Amino acid sequence: MIKTSDEKYLRAIYQISQAEQGQKATISELAYYLDLKPPTVLERLKILQAEKLITYKKTSGIHLTKSGQKEAMNVVRKHRIWETFLHKVCKFSWSEVHELAEQLQNVNSEKLIDRLYTLSGEPQFDPHGDPIPSKTGVLPSSQRRPLLNSVEGCKCVVLGVNEDSTDFLNYLTELNIGLNERLNVEKLFSFDGSVKVKYKNSVTAVLSSKVAEKIMVTCIKANCLCKV
Amino acid sequence: MIKTSDEKYLRAIYQISQAEQGQKATISELAYYLDLKPPTVLERLKILQAEKLITYKKTSGIHLTKSGQKEAMNVVRKHRIWETFLHKVCKFSWSEVHELAEQLQNVNSEKLIDRLYTLSGEPQFDPHGDPIPSKTGVLPSSQRRPLLNSVEGCKCVVLGVNEDSTDFLNYLTELNIGLNERLNVEKLFSFDGSVKVKYKNSVTAVLSSKVAEKIMVTCIKANCLCKV
DNA sequence: TGTATTTATTAGGTGAACCTAATTTTAGTA
DNA sequence: TACTAAAATTAGGTTCACCTAATAAATACA
């Protein structure tokens, strides 16, 4: 059986490799992420390696093995289901959810996770818009589409942009819209295709169709009617 | 702030003093209860004493101070609310609940506890029939009454008996009804006052009015209509 | 290509929470 | 009251997860 304390390492390694898309994960990154010092992390990686959950070489970095991957998905699932439950059922705000889920994810009961998932309505994405892996470790594919194709009332998350001119990125920075920003589509103006969105709880902005075309998002709610 | 690991000691001390009604709690009892060895417990008691949460003298035993008592009630509250939530909302069986609640009670968020309590319908007693302390640490007084006064459908817990003849106690032992046994009142027979109860999940028994008169219970459900 | 900087590694240490074994204290009873 | 059994205490050890400081290796770039 996997130790509880392994889990945070596996999740962190997963998150980091995810974020850097195939780049190698390093000890110092991991240490920073986990708020530990490199020697502590190194020591632990040796154990994880002995348990055949990861491979590590100075040159090639840290990688999850097949079974490590499986475990990591399981931890990610637990974490995201707790977040979902806390947000949807317990009405915790977006920002409060993460820290609490961190503590709760240590509890070991698959049955509990299943019940919480049911109570939360079995969504495919957590409140941050991150996909919830199935029990078998499969991620629901997020339907990447331009913000422009939204329907009113849609809740979505920014996955990226389709243009990286400085001007465009500066514009988004100015508006404080970044990666993983969660947008609520409040109104669509059909006469010019502009989109009114609300984000960061209370900020609103009207984005021109030109901009909305280039912001790539994915819906968070199940069965959303947006065109993909 | 109280350390998480203090909490299990405080709860254990509370439980033990509770069970022995004013008898002094001893180190060896506590060690047995916590599944630790006496030296470990002693070491820890010194710390708890330094934190002014308990008083301890070899002669007078272990006692909670005022602030220790307050903390203990808080832990008990957390624990019982988790148990209630797991049972009522997550549909865990009675027996599964305790171990899980043990893990969950380490999570520190008063807000979460409040939300779970609301989700569970704010009952005064947990699924074992134990009272849930209020935030201020006040226990709801259990309405001690004879089983005889039940209404059909009542769920109650055995608090004690009003007679202690060996015959009577043997009879209860034979039926496997003990202290804290949870009884569901299935039927009342008005012609002779006997009471049909179900317990231990599936055992049923019909108790004569003479017996039902002497078994003292308290209702678990809020607003139960039983005579007190 | 050589040097500066970053990153990884080693060595050794701390405090917490446990333990065992040995000793002392307390309490119960012949 | 003296003796024995039980309970408490002391002393000293282990493991674990963390740390710091020093050294070695890798990388970046002038």
PDB file of C-alpha atoms in Angstrom, chain A residues 64-146:
ATOM      1  CA  LEU A  64       6.513   8.729 -12.671  1.00  0.00           C
ATOM      2  CA  THR A  65       6.582   5.043 -13.463  1.00  0.00           C
ATOM      3  CA  LYS A  66       3.436   3.331 -14.600  1.00  0.00           C
ATOM      4  CA  SER A  67       2.379   2.451 -11.068  1.00  0.00           C
ATOM      5  CA  GLY A  68       3.448   5.879  -9.836  1.00  0.00           C
ATOM      6  CA  GLN A  69       1.281   7.420 -12.510  1.00  0.00           C
ATOM      7  CA  LYS A  70      -1.632   5.301 -11.425  1.00  0.00           C
ATOM      8  CA  GLU A  71      -1.196   6.308  -7.813  1.00  0.00           C
ATOM      9  CA  ALA A  72      -0.800   9.941  -8.756  1.00  0.00           C
ATOM     10  CA  MET A  73      -4.043   9.885 -10.685  1.00  0.00           C
ATOM     11  CA  ASN A  74      -5.713   8.428  -7.674  1.00  0.00           C
ATOM     12  CA  VAL A  75      -4.452  11.200  -5.431  1.00  0.00           C
ATOM     13  CA  VAL A  76      -5.424  13.817  -7.975  1.00  0.00           C
ATOM     14  CA  ARG A  77      -8.875  12.280  -8.122  1.00  0.00           C
ATOM     15  CA  LYS A  78      -9.232  12.405  -4.362  1.00  0.00           C
ATOM     16  CA  HIS A  79      -8.035  15.948  -4.199  1.00  0.00           C
ATOM     17  CA  ARG A  80     -10.269  17.223  -6.951  1.00  0.00           C
ATOM     18  CA  ILE A  81     -13.320  15.435  -5.623  1.00  0.00           C
ATOM     19  CA  TRP A  82     -12.768  16.989  -2.212  1.00  0.00           C
ATOM     20  CA  GLU A  83     -12.437  20.389  -3.828  1.00  0.00           C
ATOM     21  CA  THR A  84     -15.599  19.848  -5.774  1.00  0.00           C
ATOM     22  CA  PHE A  85     -17.495  18.677  -2.734  1.00  0.00           C
ATOM     23  CA  LEU A  86     -16.296  21.569  -0.614  1.00  0.00           C
ATOM     24  CA  HIS A  87     -17.270  24.062  -3.263  1.00  0.00           C
ATOM     25  CA  LYS A  88     -20.531  22.661  -4.529  1.00  0.00           C
ATOM     26  CA  VAL A  89     -21.990  21.038  -1.447  1.00  0.00           C
ATOM     27  CA  CYS A  90     -20.386  22.908   1.417  1.00  0.00           C
ATOM     28  CA  LYS A  91     -20.422  26.235  -0.398  1.00  0.00           C
ATOM     29  CA  PHE A  92     -16.835  27.112   0.278  1.00  0.00           C
ATOM     30  CA  SER A  93     -15.410  29.779  -1.922  1.00  0.00           C
ATOM     31  CA  TRP A  94     -13.030  28.897  -4.634  1.00  0.00           C
ATOM     32  CA  SER A  95     -10.039  30.176  -2.749  1.00  0.00           C
ATOM     33  CA  GLU A  96     -10.735  28.392   0.518  1.00  0.00           C
ATOM     34  CA  VAL A  97     -11.095  25.047  -1.103  1.00  0.00           C
ATOM     35  CA  HIS A  98      -7.542  24.142  -1.930  1.00  0.00           C
ATOM     36  CA  GLU A  99      -5.957  24.272   1.478  1.00  0.00           C
ATOM     37  CA  LEU A 100      -8.743  22.280   3.067  1.00  0.00           C
ATOM     38  CA  ALA A 101      -8.663  19.662   0.335  1.00  0.00           C
ATOM     39  CA  GLU A 102      -4.953  19.327   0.989  1.00  0.00           C
ATOM     40  CA  GLN A 103      -5.684  18.142   4.501  1.00  0.00           C
ATOM     41  CA  LEU A 104      -8.677  16.046   3.597  1.00  0.00           C
ATOM     42  CA  GLN A 105      -6.972  14.177   0.822  1.00  0.00           C
ATOM     43  CA  ASN A 106      -4.980  12.275   3.442  1.00  0.00           C
ATOM     44  CA  VAL A 107      -8.041  10.408   4.561  1.00  0.00           C
ATOM     45  CA  ASN A 108      -8.070   6.972   3.110  1.00  0.00           C
ATOM     46  CA  SER A 109     -11.436   5.679   2.049  1.00  0.00           C
ATOM     47  CA  GLU A 110     -12.300   5.098  -1.544  1.00  0.00           C
ATOM     48  CA  LYS A 111     -15.878   4.590  -0.494  1.00  0.00           C
ATOM     49  CA  LEU A 112     -16.000   8.036   1.039  1.00  0.00           C
ATOM     50  CA  ILE A 113     -14.625   9.591  -2.118  1.00  0.00           C
ATOM     51  CA  ASP A 114     -17.275   7.815  -4.153  1.00  0.00           C
ATOM     52  CA  ARG A 115     -20.055   9.079  -1.920  1.00  0.00           C
ATOM     53  CA  LEU A 116     -18.755  12.619  -2.006  1.00  0.00           C
ATOM     54  CA  TYR A 117     -18.555  12.450  -5.774  1.00  0.00           C
ATOM     55  CA  THR A 118     -22.158  11.349  -5.946  1.00  0.00           C
ATOM     56  CA  LEU A 119     -23.209  14.100  -3.556  1.00  0.00           C
ATOM     57  CA  SER A 120     -21.432  16.624  -5.758  1.00  0.00           C
ATOM     58  CA  GLY A 121     -23.316  15.527  -8.864  1.00  0.00           C
ATOM     59  CA  GLU A 122     -20.447  13.661 -10.514  1.00  0.00           C
ATOM     60  CA  PRO A 123     -19.050  16.530 -12.563  1.00  0.00           C
ATOM     61  CA  GLN A 124     -16.170  15.973 -14.933  1.00  0.00           C
ATOM     62  CA  PHE A 125     -14.282  19.085 -13.841  1.00  0.00           C
ATOM     63  CA  ASP A 126     -13.475  20.493 -10.435  1.00  0.00           C
ATOM     64  CA  PRO A 127     -14.246  24.103  -9.467  1.00  0.00           C
ATOM     65  CA  HIS A 128     -10.911  25.246 -10.906  1.00  0.00           C
ATOM     66  CA  GLY A 129     -11.832  23.664 -14.203  1.00  0.00           C
ATOM     67  CA  ASP A 130      -9.325  20.855 -13.825  1.00  0.00           C
ATOM     68  CA  PRO A 131     -10.480  17.459 -15.050  1.00  0.00           C
ATOM     69  CA  ILE A 132     -11.348  14.798 -12.457  1.00  0.00           C
ATOM     70  CA  PRO A 133      -9.742  11.454 -13.356  1.00  0.00           C
ATOM     71  CA  SER A 134     -11.997   8.425 -13.384  1.00  0.00           C
ATOM     72  CA  LYS A 135     -11.310   5.567 -11.004  1.00  0.00           C
ATOM     73  CA  THR A 136      -9.283   3.925 -13.697  1.00  0.00           C
ATOM     74  CA  GLY A 137      -7.165   7.041 -14.006  1.00  0.00           C
ATOM     75  CA  VAL A 138      -8.581   8.367 -17.258  1.00  0.00           C
ATOM     76  CA  LEU A 139      -8.910  12.124 -17.624  1.00  0.00           C
ATOM     77  CA  PRO A 140     -12.006  13.471 -19.339  1.00  0.00           C
ATOM     78  CA  SER A 141     -10.783  15.320 -22.382  1.00  0.00           C
ATOM     79  CA  SER A 142     -11.480  18.968 -22.057  1.00  0.00           C
ATOM     80  CA  GLN A 143     -13.223  20.436 -25.046  1.00  0.00           C
ATOM     81  CA  ARG A 144     -10.895  23.198 -26.047  1.00  0.00           C
ATOM     82  CA  ARG A 145     -12.734  25.913 -27.927  1.00  0.00           C
ATOM     83  CA  PRO A 146     -12.644  29.679 -28.384  1.00  0.00           C
TER      84      PRO A 146
END
